[in-house]
Coordinates of C-alpha atoms in Angstrom, one line a residue:
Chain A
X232 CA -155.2 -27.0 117.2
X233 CA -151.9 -25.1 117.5
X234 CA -148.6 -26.8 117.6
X235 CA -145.1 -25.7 118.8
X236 CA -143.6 -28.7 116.6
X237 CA -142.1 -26.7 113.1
X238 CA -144.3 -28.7 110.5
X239 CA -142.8 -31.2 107.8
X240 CA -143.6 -31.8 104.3
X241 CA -143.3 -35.8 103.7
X242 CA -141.8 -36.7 100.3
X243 CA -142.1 -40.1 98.6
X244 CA -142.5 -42.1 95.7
X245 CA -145.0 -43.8 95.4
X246 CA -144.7 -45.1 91.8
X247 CA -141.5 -44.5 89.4
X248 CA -143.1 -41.6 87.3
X249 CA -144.6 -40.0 90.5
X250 CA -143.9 -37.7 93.6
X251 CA -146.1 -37.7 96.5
X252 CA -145.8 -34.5 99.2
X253 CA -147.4 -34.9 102.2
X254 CA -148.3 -31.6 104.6
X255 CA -150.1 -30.4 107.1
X256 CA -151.3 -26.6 107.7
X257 CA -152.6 -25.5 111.1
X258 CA -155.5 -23.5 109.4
X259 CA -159.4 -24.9 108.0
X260 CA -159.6 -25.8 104.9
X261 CA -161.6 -23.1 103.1
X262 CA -158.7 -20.9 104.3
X263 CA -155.9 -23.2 102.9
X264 CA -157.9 -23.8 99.7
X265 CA -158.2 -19.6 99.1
X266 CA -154.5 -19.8 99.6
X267 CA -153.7 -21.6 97.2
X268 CA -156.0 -19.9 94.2
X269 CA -156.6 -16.3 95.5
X270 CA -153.7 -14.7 93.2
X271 CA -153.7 -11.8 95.8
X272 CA -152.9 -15.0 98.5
X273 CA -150.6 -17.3 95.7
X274 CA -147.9 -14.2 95.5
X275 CA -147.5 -14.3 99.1
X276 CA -146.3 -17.6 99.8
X277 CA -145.5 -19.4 96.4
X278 CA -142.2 -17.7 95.5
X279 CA -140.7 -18.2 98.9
X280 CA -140.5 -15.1 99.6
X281 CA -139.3 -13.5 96.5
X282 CA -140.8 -11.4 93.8
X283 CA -143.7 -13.6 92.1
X284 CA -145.4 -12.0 89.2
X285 CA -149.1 -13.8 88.2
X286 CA -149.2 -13.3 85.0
X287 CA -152.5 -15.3 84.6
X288 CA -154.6 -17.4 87.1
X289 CA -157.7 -18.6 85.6
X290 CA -158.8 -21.0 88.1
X291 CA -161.2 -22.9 86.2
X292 CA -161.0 -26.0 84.3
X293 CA -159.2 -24.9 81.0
X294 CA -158.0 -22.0 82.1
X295 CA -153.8 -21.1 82.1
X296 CA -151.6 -20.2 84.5
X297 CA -148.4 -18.5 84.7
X298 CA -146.0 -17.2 87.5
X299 CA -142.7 -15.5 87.5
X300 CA -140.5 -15.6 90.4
X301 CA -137.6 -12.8 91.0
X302 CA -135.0 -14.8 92.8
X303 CA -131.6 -13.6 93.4
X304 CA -130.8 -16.9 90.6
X305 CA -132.5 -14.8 88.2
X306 CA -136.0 -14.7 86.7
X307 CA -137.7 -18.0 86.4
X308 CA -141.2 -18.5 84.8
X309 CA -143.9 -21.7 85.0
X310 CA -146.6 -22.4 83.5
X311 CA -149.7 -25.1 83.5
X312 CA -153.6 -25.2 82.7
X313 CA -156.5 -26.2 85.0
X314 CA -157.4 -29.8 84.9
X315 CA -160.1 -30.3 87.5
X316 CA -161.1 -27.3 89.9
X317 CA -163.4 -28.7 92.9
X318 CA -163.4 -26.1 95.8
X319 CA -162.0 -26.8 98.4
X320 CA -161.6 -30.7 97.4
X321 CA -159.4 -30.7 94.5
X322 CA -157.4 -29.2 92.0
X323 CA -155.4 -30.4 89.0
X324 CA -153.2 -28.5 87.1
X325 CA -150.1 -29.1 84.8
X326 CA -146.6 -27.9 85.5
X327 CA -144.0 -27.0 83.3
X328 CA -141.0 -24.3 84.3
X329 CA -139.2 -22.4 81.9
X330 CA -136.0 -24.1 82.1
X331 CA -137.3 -27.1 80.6
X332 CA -140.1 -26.2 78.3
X333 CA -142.3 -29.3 76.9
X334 CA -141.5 -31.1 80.4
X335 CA -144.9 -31.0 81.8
X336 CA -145.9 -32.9 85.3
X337 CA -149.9 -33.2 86.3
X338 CA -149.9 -32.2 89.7
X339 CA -152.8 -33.0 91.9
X340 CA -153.7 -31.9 94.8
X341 CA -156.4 -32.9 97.5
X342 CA -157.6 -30.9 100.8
X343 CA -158.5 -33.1 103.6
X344 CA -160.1 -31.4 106.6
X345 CA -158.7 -33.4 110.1
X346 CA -161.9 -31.9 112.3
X347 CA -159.3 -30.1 114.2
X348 CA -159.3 -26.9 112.7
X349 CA -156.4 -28.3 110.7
X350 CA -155.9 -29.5 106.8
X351 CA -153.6 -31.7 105.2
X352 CA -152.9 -31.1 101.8
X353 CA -151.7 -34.0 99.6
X354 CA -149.9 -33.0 96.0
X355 CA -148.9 -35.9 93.5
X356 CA -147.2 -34.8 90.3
X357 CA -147.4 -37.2 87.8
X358 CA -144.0 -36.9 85.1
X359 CA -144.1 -38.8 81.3
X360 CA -140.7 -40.6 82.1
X361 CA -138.7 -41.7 85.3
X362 CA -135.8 -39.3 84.2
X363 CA -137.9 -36.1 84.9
X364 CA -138.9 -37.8 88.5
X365 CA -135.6 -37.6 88.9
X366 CA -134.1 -34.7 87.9
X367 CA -136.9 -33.5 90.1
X368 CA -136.2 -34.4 93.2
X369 CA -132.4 -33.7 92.1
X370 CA -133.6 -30.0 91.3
X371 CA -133.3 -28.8 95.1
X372 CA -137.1 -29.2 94.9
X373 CA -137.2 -29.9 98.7
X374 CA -135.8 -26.5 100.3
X375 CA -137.5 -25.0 98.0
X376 CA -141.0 -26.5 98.5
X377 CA -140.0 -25.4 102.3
X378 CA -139.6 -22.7 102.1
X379 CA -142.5 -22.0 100.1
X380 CA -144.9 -24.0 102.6
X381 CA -143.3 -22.3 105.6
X382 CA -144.2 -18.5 104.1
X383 CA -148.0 -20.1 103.9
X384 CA -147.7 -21.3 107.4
X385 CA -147.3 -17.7 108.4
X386 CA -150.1 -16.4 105.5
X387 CA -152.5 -18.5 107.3
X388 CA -152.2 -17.1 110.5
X389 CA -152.7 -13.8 109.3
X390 CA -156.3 -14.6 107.4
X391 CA -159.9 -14.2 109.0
Chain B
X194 CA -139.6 -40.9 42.3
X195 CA -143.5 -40.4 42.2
X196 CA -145.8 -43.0 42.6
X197 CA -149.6 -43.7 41.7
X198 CA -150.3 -45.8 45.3
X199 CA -152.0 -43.9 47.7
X200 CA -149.6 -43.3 50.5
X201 CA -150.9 -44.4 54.0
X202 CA -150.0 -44.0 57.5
X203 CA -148.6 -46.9 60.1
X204 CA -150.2 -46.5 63.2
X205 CA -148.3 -48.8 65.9
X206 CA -148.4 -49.2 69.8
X207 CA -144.8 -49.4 71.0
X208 CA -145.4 -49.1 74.3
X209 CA -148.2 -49.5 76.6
X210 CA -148.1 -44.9 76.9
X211 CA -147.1 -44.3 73.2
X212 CA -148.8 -44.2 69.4
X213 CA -146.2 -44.3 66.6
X214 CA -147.1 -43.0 63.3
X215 CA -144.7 -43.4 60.4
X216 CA -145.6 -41.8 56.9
X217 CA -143.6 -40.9 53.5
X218 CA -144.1 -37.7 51.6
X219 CA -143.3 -37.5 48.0
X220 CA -141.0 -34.7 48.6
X221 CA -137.6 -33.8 50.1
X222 CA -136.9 -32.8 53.5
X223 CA -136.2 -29.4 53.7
X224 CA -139.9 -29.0 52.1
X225 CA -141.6 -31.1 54.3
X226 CA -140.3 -29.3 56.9
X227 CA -141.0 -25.7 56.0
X228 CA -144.9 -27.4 56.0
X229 CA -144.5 -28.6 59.1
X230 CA -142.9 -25.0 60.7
X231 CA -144.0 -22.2 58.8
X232 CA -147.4 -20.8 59.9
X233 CA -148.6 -20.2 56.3
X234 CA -148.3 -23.5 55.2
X235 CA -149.3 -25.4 58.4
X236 CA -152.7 -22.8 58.0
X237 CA -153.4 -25.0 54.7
X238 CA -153.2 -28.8 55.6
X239 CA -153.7 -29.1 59.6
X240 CA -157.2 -27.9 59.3
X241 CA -157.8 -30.9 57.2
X242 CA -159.2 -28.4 55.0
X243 CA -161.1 -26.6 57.2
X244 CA -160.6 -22.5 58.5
X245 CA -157.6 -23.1 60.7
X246 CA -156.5 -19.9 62.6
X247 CA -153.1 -19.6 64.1
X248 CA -153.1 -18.0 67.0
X249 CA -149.6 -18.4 68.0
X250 CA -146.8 -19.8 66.7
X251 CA -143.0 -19.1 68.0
X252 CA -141.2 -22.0 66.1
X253 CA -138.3 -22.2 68.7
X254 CA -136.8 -24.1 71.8
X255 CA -139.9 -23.1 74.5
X256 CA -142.0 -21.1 71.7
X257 CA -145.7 -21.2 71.8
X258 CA -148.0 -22.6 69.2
X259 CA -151.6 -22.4 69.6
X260 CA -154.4 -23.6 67.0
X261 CA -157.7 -22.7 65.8
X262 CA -159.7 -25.2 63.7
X263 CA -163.1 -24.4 62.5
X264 CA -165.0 -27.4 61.5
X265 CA -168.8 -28.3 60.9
X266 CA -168.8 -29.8 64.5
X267 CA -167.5 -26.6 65.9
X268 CA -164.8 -24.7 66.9
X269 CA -161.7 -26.3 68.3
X270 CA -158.5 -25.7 70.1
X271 CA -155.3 -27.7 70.3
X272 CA -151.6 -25.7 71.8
X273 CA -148.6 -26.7 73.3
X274 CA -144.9 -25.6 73.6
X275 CA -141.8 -26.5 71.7
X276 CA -139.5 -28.4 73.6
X277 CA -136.3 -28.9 70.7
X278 CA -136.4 -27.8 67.4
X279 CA -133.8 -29.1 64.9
X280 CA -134.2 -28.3 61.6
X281 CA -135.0 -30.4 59.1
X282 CA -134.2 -33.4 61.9
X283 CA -136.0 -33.5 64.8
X284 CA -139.0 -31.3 66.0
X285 CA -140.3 -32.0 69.4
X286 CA -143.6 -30.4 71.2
X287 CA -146.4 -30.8 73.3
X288 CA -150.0 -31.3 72.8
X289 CA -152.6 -30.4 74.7
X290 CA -156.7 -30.0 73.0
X291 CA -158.7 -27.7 74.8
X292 CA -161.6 -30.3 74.7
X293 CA -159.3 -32.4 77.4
X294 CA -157.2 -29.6 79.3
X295 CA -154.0 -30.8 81.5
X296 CA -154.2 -33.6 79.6
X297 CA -150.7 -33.5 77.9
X298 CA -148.9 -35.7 75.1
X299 CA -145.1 -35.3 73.8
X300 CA -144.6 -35.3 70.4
X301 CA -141.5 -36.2 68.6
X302 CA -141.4 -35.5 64.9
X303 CA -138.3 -37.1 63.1
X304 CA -137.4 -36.3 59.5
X305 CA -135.8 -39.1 57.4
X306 CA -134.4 -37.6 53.9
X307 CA -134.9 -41.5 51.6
X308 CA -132.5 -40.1 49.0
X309 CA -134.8 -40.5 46.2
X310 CA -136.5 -37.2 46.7
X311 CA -138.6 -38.6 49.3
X312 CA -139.1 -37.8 53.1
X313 CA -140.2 -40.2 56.3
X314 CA -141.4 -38.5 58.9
X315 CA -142.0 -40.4 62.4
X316 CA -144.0 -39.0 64.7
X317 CA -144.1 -41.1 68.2
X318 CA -147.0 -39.0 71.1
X319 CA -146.2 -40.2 74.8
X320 CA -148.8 -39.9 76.9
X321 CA -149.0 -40.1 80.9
X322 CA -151.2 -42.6 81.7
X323 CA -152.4 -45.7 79.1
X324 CA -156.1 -44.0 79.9
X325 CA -155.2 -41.2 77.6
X326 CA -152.9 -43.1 74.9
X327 CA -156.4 -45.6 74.4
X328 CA -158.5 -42.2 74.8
X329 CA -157.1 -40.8 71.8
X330 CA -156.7 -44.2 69.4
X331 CA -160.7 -44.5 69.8
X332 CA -161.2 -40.5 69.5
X333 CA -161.0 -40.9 66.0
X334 CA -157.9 -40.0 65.3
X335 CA -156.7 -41.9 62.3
X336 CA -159.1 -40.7 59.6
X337 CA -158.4 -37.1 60.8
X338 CA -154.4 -37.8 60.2
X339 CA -155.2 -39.2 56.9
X340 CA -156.9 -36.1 55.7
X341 CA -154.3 -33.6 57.2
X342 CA -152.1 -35.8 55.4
X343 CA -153.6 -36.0 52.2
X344 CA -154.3 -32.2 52.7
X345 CA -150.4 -32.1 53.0
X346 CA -149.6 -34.3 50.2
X347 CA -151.3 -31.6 47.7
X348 CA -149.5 -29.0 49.4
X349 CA -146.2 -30.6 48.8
X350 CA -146.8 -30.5 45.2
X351 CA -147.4 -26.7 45.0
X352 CA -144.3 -26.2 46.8
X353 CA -141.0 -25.1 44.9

């Protein structure tokens, strides 16, 4: 299905330690799922159009991650390990940015296919205290999650 | 002052997400913190006596650590990031064993000097969910503190 309306991402909180985003990509799933742990794909769309080094991407259970983005801000790296990799279903990783090293969120995120050709993908981070929920969402996380989900609109229209 | 009793550790529940573990060492601060932050010494009492190989260890405010331990049950990783480091007051990181990846606790180490040559330290891990805080009370933890900690207690003594 195609759809003139500009997609939204839906934000809540669902519990005082979490953040629920809610979005959905007019692409299948195995194509949203590759975008989002091809590192080839991930420095397309992830650093909202900016410079994004992967340093690693070992997308396996255990395995560490690490991007640096090139903004106009300045350099900014983050980091997490693989908690759960389930193609295609799942994937659970920690999150922790530069800024505030030892803050870590547990982000997880599921892949639902709607039988329409279209996927919604469903992220909940999970933070150790209410403060860092909140200085979350007070971060500008918003625009920048956006931004970031608007450049993967367009990556997935240009994947076979 | 020196004493004959063994020393033990108090291992308490605060909250429903936290483990509390208070301890005295029979030596002042500033040496029980070089054992706690310099890589040479931590090499002899973490391990609790076994081979423990440090693979990384940048002692500072978003520094690395990452640990090696050797034991008859196999080989083991633990790492984390530093999130403060105060010296000789307050030493704050995460925790993370490979065994469990994404699974991520804060500890926060506090140094009490008694002023009779003696030192408290406090250390209080928060977890994220109450899964993992009861995951690592019944994981065994407590005898394997109490030989780090006796492992440490001999170091202390070697110490000038």
């Amino acid at each position: 299905m195609s759809t003139s309306e500009k997609p939204t991402s839906t934000i809540t909180t669902p519990a005082d330690r979490q953040i629920r985003i809610e979005r959905v990509f007019d692409a299948p799933r195995d194509r949203v799922w590759r975008a989002f742990t091809d590192p080839k794909l991930v420095a397309q769309w992830w650093g909202r159009g900016h410079k994004l080094v992967i340093e690693r991407m070992g997308v396996e259970r255990g395995g560490h991650w690490r991007y640096v983005e090139h903004g106009p801000d300045g350099v900014h790296g983050f980091e997490g390990r693989y908690r759960e990799v389930t193609p295609q279903e799942r994937l659970v990783q920690t999150f922790e940015w530069d800024g505030m090293p030892g803050h870590v969120a547990v982000d997880t995120a599921t892949f639902e296919d709607l039988g329409d050709g279209r996927t919604k993908v469903v992220t909940t981070s999970l933070f150790h205290t209410t403060e860092e929920h909140d200085g979350m969402l007070r971060s500008g996380m918003e625009p920048g999650l956006n931004q970031s989900y608007a450049a993967l609109d367009r990556l997935l229209t240009t994947l076979g």
